[in-house]
Coordinates of C-alpha atoms in Angstrom, one line a residue:
Chain A
M50 CA -29.2 -5.8 -8.9
T51 CA -28.3 -3.9 -5.8
R52 CA -25.3 -6.2 -5.2
L53 CA -22.2 -4.0 -5.0
A54 CA -24.5 -1.1 -5.5
R55 CA -23.8 0.3 -2.0
C56 CA -20.2 -0.4 -1.9
V57 CA -18.8 2.9 -3.1
W58 CA -20.0 6.5 -3.2
P59 CA -20.6 7.2 -6.9
L60 CA -17.6 9.1 -8.2
Y61 CA -18.5 12.2 -10.2
A62 CA -22.2 11.7 -9.4
V63 CA -22.3 15.3 -8.2
L64 CA -21.4 16.4 -11.6
A65 CA -24.9 15.7 -12.7
A66 CA -27.3 18.5 -12.3
G67 CA -29.5 18.3 -9.2
T68 CA -27.6 15.5 -7.5
V69 CA -26.7 17.7 -4.7
A70 CA -29.9 19.8 -4.9
A71 CA -30.8 18.7 -1.4
Q72 CA -27.9 20.9 -0.1
S73 CA -28.9 22.6 3.1
P74 CA -28.7 26.3 2.7
Q75 CA -28.0 26.7 6.4
G76 CA -25.3 24.0 6.4
G77 CA -22.1 25.3 7.9
A78 CA -18.5 24.1 7.5
V79 CA -18.0 20.6 8.9
A80 CA -15.0 19.4 10.8
A81 CA -13.6 16.0 10.1
A82 CA -15.7 13.7 12.2
P83 CA -14.0 12.8 15.5
S84 CA -14.5 9.2 16.4
Q85 CA -17.2 9.8 19.0
T86 CA -19.6 11.4 16.4
P87 CA -21.6 9.2 14.1
P88 CA -19.8 8.8 10.8
R89 CA -21.3 10.7 7.9
T90 CA -21.3 9.7 4.3
V91 CA -19.9 11.9 1.6
S92 CA -23.4 12.7 0.4
E93 CA -24.3 13.9 3.9
I94 CA -21.1 16.0 4.1
L95 CA -21.8 17.5 0.7
A96 CA -25.4 18.2 1.7
A97 CA -24.2 20.2 4.7
T98 CA -21.6 22.3 2.9
A99 CA -21.9 26.1 3.0
P100 CA -21.9 28.1 -0.1
S101 CA -18.4 29.4 0.9
D102 CA -17.1 25.9 0.7
W103 CA -17.4 26.1 -3.1
R104 CA -15.6 28.3 -5.6
A105 CA -16.8 29.0 -9.1
L106 CA -14.4 28.2 -11.9
D107 CA -12.5 31.2 -13.2
P108 CA -13.6 31.6 -16.8
E109 CA -10.1 32.7 -17.8
N110 CA -8.7 29.4 -16.4
T111 CA -11.4 27.2 -17.9
L112 CA -11.3 25.5 -21.3
Y113 CA -14.1 23.9 -23.3
L114 CA -13.1 21.1 -25.5
E115 CA -16.0 20.5 -28.0
L116 CA -16.2 17.0 -29.3
P117 CA -19.0 15.2 -31.3
Q118 CA -19.8 13.5 -28.0
G119 CA -20.2 16.7 -26.1
R120 CA -18.2 19.2 -24.1
V121 CA -15.3 18.5 -21.9
V122 CA -14.5 21.1 -19.2
V123 CA -10.8 21.6 -18.2
E124 CA -9.6 23.7 -15.3
L125 CA -6.1 25.1 -15.9
A126 CA -3.6 25.2 -13.0
P127 CA -1.5 28.4 -13.6
A128 CA -0.1 28.1 -10.1
F129 CA 1.8 25.0 -11.2
A130 CA 2.4 25.7 -14.9
P131 CA 2.0 29.4 -15.5
Q132 CA 3.8 29.6 -18.8
H133 CA 2.0 26.6 -20.2
A134 CA -1.3 28.2 -19.2
V135 CA -0.4 31.4 -21.0
N136 CA 0.7 29.4 -24.1
I137 CA -2.4 27.2 -24.1
R138 CA -4.7 30.2 -23.9
M139 CA -2.7 31.8 -26.7
L140 CA -3.1 28.7 -28.9
V141 CA -6.8 28.4 -28.1
R142 CA -7.4 32.0 -28.9
Q143 CA -5.7 31.5 -32.3
K144 CA -8.1 28.6 -32.8
Y145 CA -5.1 26.3 -33.1
F146 CA -7.0 23.3 -31.9
D147 CA -10.2 23.8 -34.0
G148 CA -10.4 21.0 -36.6
L149 CA -7.6 19.0 -35.0
A150 CA -8.4 15.6 -33.4
I151 CA -8.0 13.1 -30.6
I152 CA -5.3 11.0 -32.1
R153 CA -4.5 8.5 -29.3
S154 CA -6.3 6.5 -26.8
Q155 CA -4.2 4.0 -24.9
D156 CA -6.0 1.6 -22.6
N157 CA -5.4 2.3 -18.9
F158 CA -3.2 5.2 -19.6
V159 CA -4.1 8.4 -21.6
V160 CA -6.0 10.0 -24.5
Q161 CA -4.1 12.6 -26.4
W162 CA -5.0 15.3 -28.9
G163 CA -3.1 17.6 -31.2
D164 CA -2.0 18.0 -34.7
P165 CA -1.4 14.5 -36.2
E166 CA 0.8 16.1 -38.9
N167 CA 2.6 18.4 -36.5
K168 CA 2.5 21.1 -39.1
R169 CA 0.0 23.6 -38.0
P170 CA 1.8 26.9 -37.2
L171 CA 1.9 27.9 -33.6
G172 CA 1.5 31.6 -34.4
A173 CA 2.3 33.8 -31.5
A174 CA 2.7 30.9 -29.1
H175 CA 6.0 29.6 -28.0
A176 CA 7.3 26.4 -29.5
R177 CA 9.4 25.6 -26.4
L178 CA 8.7 26.3 -22.8
P179 CA 10.6 26.0 -19.5
P180 CA 10.0 22.6 -18.0
E181 CA 7.3 23.4 -15.5
F182 CA 7.5 20.0 -13.9
T183 CA 7.8 21.3 -10.3
V184 CA 7.3 24.6 -8.6
A185 CA 8.9 26.1 -5.5
A186 CA 7.1 24.9 -2.4
T187 CA 6.9 28.3 -0.9
A188 CA 4.9 29.4 2.1
G189 CA 2.6 31.1 -0.3
L190 CA 1.6 27.9 -2.1
P191 CA -1.5 26.4 -0.5
F192 CA -1.1 22.8 0.4
E193 CA -3.5 20.6 2.4
P194 CA -1.5 17.4 3.2
L195 CA -3.2 14.1 3.5
P196 CA -2.5 12.3 6.7
D197 CA -1.3 9.2 4.8
R198 CA 2.1 8.3 3.5
D199 CA 2.6 8.0 -0.2
G200 CA 5.0 5.8 -2.2
Y201 CA 6.0 8.3 -4.9
A202 CA 6.4 11.5 -2.8
A203 CA 7.4 12.6 0.6
Q204 CA 4.0 14.3 1.0
V205 CA 0.8 14.3 -1.0
G206 CA -2.3 16.4 -0.6
F207 CA -4.2 19.1 -2.4
S208 CA -3.5 22.5 -3.7
Q209 CA -6.2 24.9 -4.9
G210 CA -8.4 22.1 -6.1
F211 CA -5.7 19.8 -7.6
P212 CA -4.0 16.7 -6.3
A213 CA -0.4 17.5 -5.5
A214 CA 2.8 16.4 -3.9
R215 CA 5.5 18.1 -2.0
D216 CA 9.1 17.4 -1.1
P217 CA 10.1 19.7 1.9
A218 CA 13.7 18.6 1.6
R219 CA 14.0 19.8 -1.9
G220 CA 11.5 22.7 -1.5
E221 CA 9.5 21.5 -4.5
A222 CA 5.8 20.8 -5.2
W223 CA 4.1 19.4 -8.2
L224 CA 0.8 18.1 -9.4
T225 CA 0.2 14.4 -9.4
H226 CA -0.8 12.2 -12.3
C227 CA -4.3 11.2 -11.1
Y228 CA -7.2 10.1 -13.3
G229 CA -8.5 13.1 -15.2
M230 CA -5.3 15.2 -14.9
V231 CA -4.3 17.1 -18.1
G232 CA -0.7 17.3 -19.2
A233 CA 1.4 18.8 -22.0
G234 CA 3.2 16.2 -24.1
R235 CA 6.8 16.7 -24.8
A236 CA 9.6 14.9 -26.7
N237 CA 12.9 13.9 -25.0
E238 CA 14.1 17.5 -24.5
P239 CA 12.5 18.8 -21.3
E240 CA 11.8 22.2 -23.0
S241 CA 10.0 20.6 -26.0
G242 CA 6.5 20.8 -24.6
N243 CA 4.4 23.8 -25.4
G244 CA 0.8 22.8 -24.8
A245 CA -0.1 22.1 -28.4
E246 CA -0.4 18.5 -27.7
L247 CA -2.3 17.6 -24.6
Y248 CA -3.1 14.3 -22.8
V249 CA -5.5 13.3 -20.2
V250 CA -5.0 10.4 -17.7
T251 CA -7.7 7.7 -18.3
G252 CA -6.4 4.9 -16.2
H253 CA -4.7 3.9 -13.0
A254 CA -2.5 6.9 -12.0
P255 CA 0.8 6.8 -13.9
R256 CA 2.6 8.5 -11.0
Q257 CA 6.0 7.7 -12.5
L258 CA 5.3 10.6 -14.9
D259 CA 5.2 13.1 -11.9
R260 CA 8.1 15.6 -12.1
N261 CA 8.9 14.4 -15.6
I262 CA 6.3 16.3 -17.6
A263 CA 4.1 19.4 -17.1
L264 CA 0.6 18.8 -15.8
V265 CA -1.4 21.8 -16.7
G266 CA -4.9 21.2 -15.3
R267 CA -7.7 18.8 -14.7
V268 CA -10.9 17.6 -16.3
V269 CA -13.8 18.7 -14.1
R270 CA -16.6 17.6 -16.3
G271 CA -16.9 15.2 -19.3
M272 CA -14.3 12.5 -18.3
E273 CA -16.7 9.9 -19.5
L274 CA -16.4 11.2 -23.0
L275 CA -12.7 10.8 -23.0
S276 CA -12.4 7.6 -21.1
T277 CA -14.7 5.7 -23.5
M278 CA -12.8 6.7 -26.7
P279 CA -12.1 3.5 -28.7
R280 CA -8.5 2.4 -28.0
G281 CA -6.0 3.0 -30.8
T282 CA -4.5 -0.2 -32.2
G283 CA -1.2 1.4 -33.1
P284 CA 1.9 1.5 -30.9
L285 CA 1.1 3.4 -27.7
G286 CA -2.5 3.5 -28.5
F287 CA -2.2 5.9 -31.5
Y288 CA -5.0 5.6 -34.0
E289 CA -3.7 4.0 -37.1
K290 CA -6.0 5.6 -39.7
P291 CA -7.1 9.2 -40.0
E292 CA -10.7 8.1 -40.1
Q293 CA -10.4 6.9 -36.6
Y294 CA -9.5 10.4 -35.3
V295 CA -12.1 12.0 -33.1
P296 CA -12.5 15.5 -34.5
I297 CA -12.3 18.5 -32.2
A298 CA -14.9 21.1 -33.3
S299 CA -13.2 23.8 -31.1
V300 CA -11.4 24.6 -27.9
R301 CA -12.4 27.8 -26.2
V302 CA -11.4 29.7 -23.1
A303 CA -14.7 30.0 -21.2
A304 CA -14.2 33.7 -20.8
D305 CA -14.5 34.1 -24.6
V306 CA -17.8 32.1 -24.7
P307 CA -21.1 34.0 -24.3
A308 CA -22.3 33.7 -20.7
A309 CA -25.4 31.8 -21.8
E310 CA -23.3 29.1 -23.5
R311 CA -21.0 28.5 -20.6
T312 CA -21.2 25.5 -18.4
P313 CA -21.7 26.8 -14.8
L314 CA -19.6 24.8 -12.4
E315 CA -18.3 25.2 -8.9
V316 CA -15.7 23.1 -7.2
L317 CA -15.5 22.1 -3.6
R318 CA -12.6 24.0 -2.1
T319 CA -9.9 21.7 -0.9
D320 CA -8.9 24.1 1.9
T321 CA -12.1 23.6 3.8
A322 CA -13.3 21.5 6.7
S323 CA -15.9 20.0 4.4
F324 CA -13.3 18.7 2.1
R325 CA -11.3 17.3 5.0
A326 CA -14.4 15.5 6.1
V327 CA -14.8 14.1 2.6
V328 CA -11.2 12.8 2.8
E329 CA -11.8 11.2 6.2
A330 CA -15.0 9.6 4.9
R331 CA -13.0 8.1 2.1
R332 CA -10.2 7.0 4.3
N333 CA -12.6 5.0 6.5
R334 CA -15.8 3.9 4.8
R335 CA -18.3 3.2 7.6
D336 CA -21.6 2.5 5.8
D337 CA -23.4 -0.8 6.3
W338 CA -21.6 -2.5 3.4
Y339 CA -18.0 -2.2 4.5
L340 CA -16.5 -4.7 6.9
V341 CA -12.9 -3.3 7.0
P342 CA -12.3 0.4 6.7
A343 CA -9.0 1.0 4.9
G344 CA -7.7 3.6 7.3
Y345 CA -5.9 5.1 4.3
V346 CA -6.7 6.8 1.0
D347 CA -4.5 7.2 -2.1
V348 CA -4.3 10.8 -3.2
C349 CA -5.8 9.7 -6.5
N350 CA -8.8 8.1 -4.8
V351 CA -10.1 11.4 -3.3
P352 CA -12.8 12.9 -5.5
I353 CA -12.6 16.7 -6.0
M354 CA -16.2 17.4 -6.6
A355 CA -17.7 19.8 -9.1
R356 CA -21.3 20.7 -9.4
P357 CA -23.6 23.2 -11.1
P358 CA -24.2 26.1 -8.7
P359 CA -27.3 25.5 -6.7
Chain B
M80 CA 3.3 13.3 -33.0
T81 CA 6.0 11.4 -31.1
R82 CA 5.6 13.8 -28.2
L83 CA 4.9 11.7 -25.1
A84 CA 5.3 8.7 -27.4
R85 CA 8.3 7.4 -25.6
C86 CA 7.3 8.1 -22.1
V87 CA 5.8 4.8 -21.1
W88 CA 6.1 1.2 -22.2
P89 CA 2.8 0.4 -23.8
L90 CA 0.7 -1.5 -21.3
Y91 CA -0.9 -4.6 -22.8
A92 CA 0.9 -4.2 -26.1
V93 CA 2.3 -7.7 -25.7
L94 CA -1.2 -9.0 -25.8
A95 CA -1.2 -8.4 -29.5
A96 CA 0.0 -11.3 -31.6
G97 CA 3.6 -11.1 -32.7
T98 CA 4.5 -8.1 -30.6
V99 CA 7.1 -10.1 -28.7
A100 CA 7.9 -12.3 -31.7
A101 CA 11.5 -11.2 -31.5
Q102 CA 11.9 -13.2 -28.4
S103 CA 15.2 -14.8 -28.3
P104 CA 15.0 -18.6 -28.0
Q105 CA 18.3 -18.7 -26.2
G106 CA 17.4 -16.0 -23.8
G107 CA 17.8 -17.2 -20.2
A108 CA 16.3 -16.0 -17.0
V109 CA 17.4 -12.5 -16.2
A110 CA 18.2 -11.1 -12.8
A111 CA 17.0 -7.7 -11.7
A112 CA 19.7 -5.4 -13.2
P113 CA 22.2 -4.3 -10.6
S114 CA 23.3 -0.7 -10.9
Q115 CA 26.5 -1.4 -12.7
T116 CA 24.8 -3.1 -15.7
P117 CA 23.1 -1.0 -18.4
P118 CA 19.4 -0.7 -17.7
R119 CA 17.1 -2.6 -19.9
T120 CA 13.7 -1.8 -21.1
V121 CA 10.7 -4.0 -20.5
S122 CA 10.7 -4.9 -24.1
E123 CA 14.3 -6.0 -23.9
I124 CA 13.6 -8.0 -20.8
L125 CA 10.7 -9.7 -22.4
A126 CA 12.6 -10.5 -25.6
A127 CA 15.2 -12.3 -23.4
T128 CA 12.8 -14.4 -21.5
A129 CA 13.0 -18.2 -21.6
P130 CA 10.0 -20.3 -22.5
S131 CA 10.0 -21.5 -18.9
D132 CA 9.3 -17.9 -17.7
W133 CA 5.8 -18.3 -19.1
R134 CA 2.9 -20.5 -18.2
A135 CA -0.1 -21.4 -20.4
L136 CA -3.5 -20.5 -19.0
D137 CA -5.2 -23.5 -17.5
P138 CA -8.3 -24.0 -19.6
E139 CA -10.3 -25.1 -16.5
N140 CA -9.5 -21.7 -14.9
T141 CA -10.1 -19.6 -18.0
L142 CA -13.4 -18.0 -19.0
Y143 CA -14.4 -16.5 -22.3
L144 CA -17.0 -13.7 -22.1
E145 CA -18.4 -13.3 -25.6
L146 CA -19.6 -9.8 -26.3
P147 CA -20.7 -8.1 -29.5
Q148 CA -17.4 -6.3 -29.4
G149 CA -15.4 -9.5 -29.1
R150 CA -14.0 -12.0 -26.5
V151 CA -12.8 -11.1 -23.1
V152 CA -10.5 -13.6 -21.4
V153 CA -10.6 -14.0 -17.6
E154 CA -8.2 -16.1 -15.6
L155 CA -9.8 -17.3 -12.3
A156 CA -7.9 -17.4 -9.1
P157 CA -9.0 -20.5 -7.2
A158 CA -6.1 -20.2 -4.8
F159 CA -7.8 -17.1 -3.4
A160 CA -11.5 -17.8 -4.0
P161 CA -11.8 -21.5 -4.4
Q162 CA -15.6 -21.8 -3.7
H163 CA -16.3 -18.8 -5.9
A164 CA -14.3 -20.5 -8.7
V165 CA -16.3 -23.7 -8.3
N166 CA -19.6 -21.8 -8.3
I167 CA -18.8 -19.6 -11.2
R168 CA -17.8 -22.7 -13.3
M169 CA -21.1 -24.3 -12.3
L170 CA -23.0 -21.2 -13.4
V171 CA -21.1 -21.0 -16.6
R172 CA -21.7 -24.7 -17.4
Q173 CA -25.4 -24.2 -16.8
K174 CA -25.3 -21.3 -19.3
Y175 CA -26.4 -19.0 -16.6
F176 CA -24.8 -16.0 -18.2
D177 CA -25.9 -16.6 -21.8
G178 CA -28.3 -13.9 -22.8
L179 CA -27.7 -11.7 -19.8
A180 CA -26.0 -8.4 -20.1
I181 CA -23.5 -5.8 -18.9
I182 CA -25.8 -3.6 -16.8
R183 CA -23.4 -1.1 -15.3
S184 CA -20.5 1.0 -16.3
Q185 CA -19.4 3.6 -13.8
D186 CA -16.6 5.9 -14.9
N187 CA -13.3 5.4 -13.1
F188 CA -14.7 2.4 -11.2
V189 CA -16.2 -0.8 -12.6
V190 CA -18.3 -2.5 -15.2
Q191 CA -20.6 -5.2 -14.0
W192 CA -22.7 -7.9 -15.5
G193 CA -25.4 -10.2 -14.3
D194 CA -29.2 -10.6 -14.4
P195 CA -30.8 -7.2 -14.3
E196 CA -34.0 -8.8 -13.1
N197 CA -32.2 -11.0 -10.5
K198 CA -34.7 -13.7 -11.3
R199 CA -32.8 -16.3 -13.3
P200 CA -32.5 -19.6 -11.3
L201 CA -29.0 -20.5 -10.0
G202 CA -29.7 -24.2 -10.6
A203 CA -27.1 -26.3 -8.9
A204 CA -25.0 -23.3 -7.9
H205 CA -25.0 -21.9 -4.4
A206 CA -26.9 -18.8 -3.7
R207 CA -24.6 -17.8 -0.8
L208 CA -20.9 -18.5 -0.4
P209 CA -18.4 -18.1 2.4
P210 CA -16.8 -14.6 2.3
E211 CA -13.5 -15.5 0.5
F212 CA -12.2 -12.0 1.1
T213 CA -8.8 -13.2 2.5
V214 CA -7.0 -16.5 2.7
A215 CA -4.5 -17.8 5.2
A216 CA -1.0 -16.6 4.3
T217 CA 0.6 -20.0 4.7
A218 CA 4.1 -21.0 3.7
G219 CA 2.4 -22.8 0.8
L220 CA 1.0 -19.7 -0.7
P221 CA 3.5 -18.2 -3.2
F222 CA 4.1 -14.5 -2.6
E223 CA 6.7 -12.4 -4.4
P224 CA 6.8 -9.1 -2.4
L225 CA 7.5 -5.8 -3.9
P226 CA 10.4 -3.9 -2.3
D227 CA 8.1 -0.9 -1.9
R228 CA 5.8 0.1 0.9
D229 CA 2.1 0.3 0.3
G230 CA -0.5 2.4 1.9
Y231 CA -3.3 -0.1 2.1
A232 CA -1.5 -3.2 3.2
A233 CA 1.6 -4.3 5.2
Q234 CA 3.0 -6.0 2.1
V235 CA 2.1 -6.1 -1.5
G236 CA 3.4 -8.2 -4.3
F237 CA 2.3 -11.0 -6.6
S238 CA 1.0 -14.5 -6.2
Q239 CA 0.7 -16.9 -9.1
G240 CA 0.1 -14.1 -11.6
F241 CA -2.1 -11.9 -9.6
P242 CA -1.5 -8.7 -7.7
A243 CA -1.8 -9.4 -4.0
A244 CA -1.3 -8.2 -0.5
R245 CA -0.3 -9.8 2.8
D246 CA -0.5 -9.0 6.5
P247 CA 2.0 -11.2 8.4
A248 CA 0.7 -10.0 11.7
R249 CA -2.8 -11.4 10.9
G250 CA -1.6 -14.2 8.8
E251 CA -3.8 -13.2 5.9
A252 CA -3.3 -12.6 2.2
W253 CA -5.7 -11.3 -0.4
L254 CA -5.9 -10.1 -4.0
T255 CA -5.8 -6.4 -4.7
H256 CA -8.3 -4.3 -6.6
C257 CA -6.1 -3.3 -9.5
Y258 CA -7.3 -2.4 -13.0
G259 CA -8.6 -5.4 -14.7
M260 CA -9.3 -7.5 -11.6
V261 CA -12.6 -9.4 -11.5
G262 CA -14.8 -9.6 -8.4
A263 CA -18.1 -11.1 -7.2
G264 CA -20.7 -8.5 -6.3
R265 CA -22.4 -8.9 -3.0
A266 CA -25.1 -7.2 -0.9
N267 CA -24.5 -6.1 2.6
E268 CA -24.4 -9.6 4.0
P269 CA -20.8 -10.9 3.6
E270 CA -22.1 -14.3 2.4
S271 CA -24.5 -12.8 -0.2
G272 CA -22.0 -13.0 -3.1
N273 CA -22.1 -16.1 -5.3
G274 CA -20.5 -15.1 -8.6
A275 CA -23.7 -14.6 -10.5
E276 CA -22.9 -10.9 -10.6
L277 CA -19.4 -10.0 -11.6
Y278 CA -17.6 -6.7 -11.9
V279 CA -14.3 -5.6 -13.4
V280 CA -12.2 -2.7 -12.2
T281 CA -12.0 -0.1 -15.1
G282 CA -10.4 2.8 -13.2
H283 CA -7.9 3.9 -10.6
A284 CA -7.5 1.0 -8.2
P285 CA -10.3 1.1 -5.6
R286 CA -8.2 -0.5 -3.0
Q287 CA -10.6 0.3 -0.3
L288 CA -12.6 -2.7 -1.5
D289 CA -9.7 -5.0 -0.6
R290 CA -10.7 -7.5 2.1
N291 CA -14.3 -6.4 1.7
I292 CA -15.4 -8.4 -1.3
A293 CA -14.2 -11.5 -3.1
L294 CA -11.9 -11.0 -6.1
V295 CA -12.1 -14.1 -8.2
G296 CA -9.7 -13.4 -11.2
R297 CA -8.3 -11.0 -13.7
V298 CA -8.9 -10.0 -17.3
V299 CA -5.9 -11.1 -19.3
R300 CA -7.2 -10.0 -22.7
G301 CA -9.9 -7.7 -23.9
M302 CA -9.9 -5.0 -21.2
E303 CA -10.3 -2.4 -23.9
L304 CA -13.7 -3.9 -24.7
L305 CA -14.9 -3.4 -21.1
S306 CA -13.2 -0.1 -20.4
T307 CA -14.8 1.7 -23.3
M308 CA -18.4 0.7 -22.5
P309 CA -20.6 3.8 -22.5
R310 CA -21.0 5.0 -18.9
G311 CA -24.4 4.4 -17.4
T312 CA -26.3 7.5 -16.4
G313 CA -28.2 6.0 -13.5
P314 CA -27.0 6.0 -9.9
L315 CA -23.7 4.1 -9.6
G316 CA -23.4 3.9 -13.3
F317 CA -26.2 1.5 -13.9
Y318 CA -27.8 1.7 -17.3
E319 CA -31.2 3.2 -17.0
K320 CA -32.8 1.5 -20.0
P321 CA -32.7 -2.1 -21.1
E322 CA -31.8 -1.1 -24.6
Q323 CA -28.5 0.3 -23.2
Y324 CA -27.5 -3.2 -21.9
V325 CA -24.6 -4.8 -23.7
P326 CA -25.7 -8.4 -24.4
I327 CA -23.6 -11.3 -23.4
A328 CA -23.8 -13.9 -26.1
S329 CA -22.2 -16.5 -23.8
V330 CA -19.7 -17.2 -21.1
R331 CA -17.7 -20.5 -21.4
V332 CA -15.0 -22.3 -19.5
A333 CA -12.2 -22.5 -22.0
A334 CA -11.9 -26.3 -21.3
D335 CA -15.4 -26.7 -22.8
V336 CA -14.5 -24.8 -26.0
P337 CA -13.1 -26.8 -28.9
A338 CA -9.3 -26.3 -29.0
A339 CA -9.5 -24.6 -32.4
E340 CA -11.8 -21.9 -31.0
R341 CA -9.7 -21.2 -27.9
T342 CA -7.6 -18.1 -27.5
P343 CA -4.0 -19.4 -26.8
L344 CA -2.4 -17.2 -24.2
E345 CA 0.5 -17.6 -21.8
V346 CA 1.3 -15.3 -18.9
L347 CA 4.7 -14.2 -17.6
R348 CA 5.3 -16.1 -14.4
T349 CA 5.5 -13.7 -11.5
D350 CA 7.9 -15.9 -9.6
T351 CA 10.7 -15.5 -12.1
A352 CA 13.8 -13.4 -12.4
S353 CA 12.4 -12.0 -15.6
F354 CA 9.3 -10.7 -13.9
R355 CA 11.5 -9.2 -11.1
A356 CA 13.5 -7.4 -13.8
V357 CA 10.2 -6.0 -15.2
V358 CA 9.3 -4.8 -11.8
E359 CA 12.7 -3.1 -11.4
A360 CA 12.4 -1.5 -14.9
R361 CA 9.1 -0.1 -13.9
R362 CA 10.3 1.1 -10.5
N363 CA 13.1 3.1 -12.2
R364 CA 12.5 4.1 -15.8
R365 CA 15.8 4.9 -17.3
D366 CA 15.1 5.5 -21.0
D367 CA 16.1 8.8 -22.7
W368 CA 12.7 10.4 -21.9
Y369 CA 12.7 10.2 -18.1
L370 CA 14.5 12.8 -16.0
V371 CA 13.5 11.5 -12.6
P372 CA 13.1 7.8 -12.0
A373 CA 10.4 7.2 -9.4
G374 CA 12.3 4.7 -7.3
Y375 CA 8.9 3.1 -6.6
V376 CA 6.1 1.3 -8.2
D377 CA 2.5 0.9 -7.1
V378 CA 1.5 -2.8 -7.1
C379 CA -1.2 -1.8 -9.6
N380 CA 1.2 -0.2 -12.0
V381 CA 3.2 -3.4 -12.7
P382 CA 1.9 -5.1 -15.9
I383 CA 1.4 -8.8 -15.8
M384 CA 2.0 -9.7 -19.4
A385 CA 0.1 -12.2 -21.4
R386 CA 0.9 -13.1 -25.0
P387 CA 0.0 -15.7 -27.6
P388 CA 2.5 -18.5 -27.3
P389 CA 5.4 -17.9 -29.7

């Protein structure tokens, strides 16, 4: 029963209330372990984090997708897709998504929701948006590079809690299509996306989509509700019959939800020594189970932890 | 509704009967498209394959995992884990797995099955096996390298229908932990795996496991039955209550199943020009939807197609 049990730190386990309850209140920021210090596990690193290593989700940048299975919490990324964030908030506040459905679940790729009839009026929201597929990689854009090379981009790393990439030669940065990332579907025209149809990556990172479509945020809680949706049997995983649709009760901006009904969450800041220690612990697993540390980590294999505030 | 619909060739779609029925009988082997020829889609490449581009699954290397949701088909990889393949066949033929269960489903990682009590006798099968985590990268081991660099290994590519890696300096080759790969759980001792507890990758490739545990095969049909298992709420995704277990009706070697009850499948050979053309089509998507071809493909983003024989 314990076979394989020790092999990998449980992804997302800290999302469960209390998992990191042993957090030391006096724990300070932790530098990436130099080789002469004993290696620490991710759990030990998290237990030693300081309160300042975490940031609360901004309610104005947080969406609640209410499904029969429960609530999915999405953090928007206005630094990378500002106009999409504005449009999505507008759609949400018009209750555009309420009563629509998840209409697609393609194995090892994405789930997608929106209006299956594509008829619901967008109201005050824009029907077309600029293609926010990359942003200028200015000095003002935080970027914590991974030490490792990447195949799809000149640099990869993290920006304000999101997996990201950067091309210094072109002066561009963009979010990367890792598991749990949320994007805005579009048709062939680059400006045809508007946030009314959203998808979430549920499989191996489809990084070929990077720079081709606007990523707008990340699921920070509830991925397991989306990843287990029955796969659609139509082309591209679309559900073939309306009775297969998974209904969306509502989508809300957290700021519009009474405080008592919000899901309190904070995210480990990716610009901290604690996060860099997590990255190093994932690059080289040193517990008793591993024989060969990889000496490498894919940008999509670094967990960005969220937890209820202690 | 069609937003995002054209963005990616549907993984696994050819697993459905008839999807590639338009295959041209006169289609010959196809070289990777040089830049002056019009780019072809994966569907076009598949439609032009010759019968010799495909190989039937060997019934002696094929397992049927029978679940309430349907049949999962696994191809064993005896070239990489020969003693595990022998032991697993032995366990299957002793009906070791019949009546056991899927006991773990960890989001973005693995499902796992075996004996939750760890008490069922192994019979004539070995309790411990040599750690078949790598094999000698001899001249006799087929290996089709990808042109692209990889972060976890000196070389990656494909060997006899499986994603694989190779280290010429060490003279080693191994299978890679891509979505759908099947491995044999083990405890901390490298020899503690025996194939009685098997796992399947259901998330972003956990490549850090490469060379640390024995991969024994690949799911060639039915991944969507495993990937949608409800996630376990215990540590590491184990189900906390026996009533959550997903029962295994039986596991059979296809050779032991009457021909009429087998699932006829053939797999695109990875040592063909057709497969290399598929790789190139995935490295650089050139349909009307894509703006920026990646010029790269992760070894775990190349589909290894299976289909019913035409």
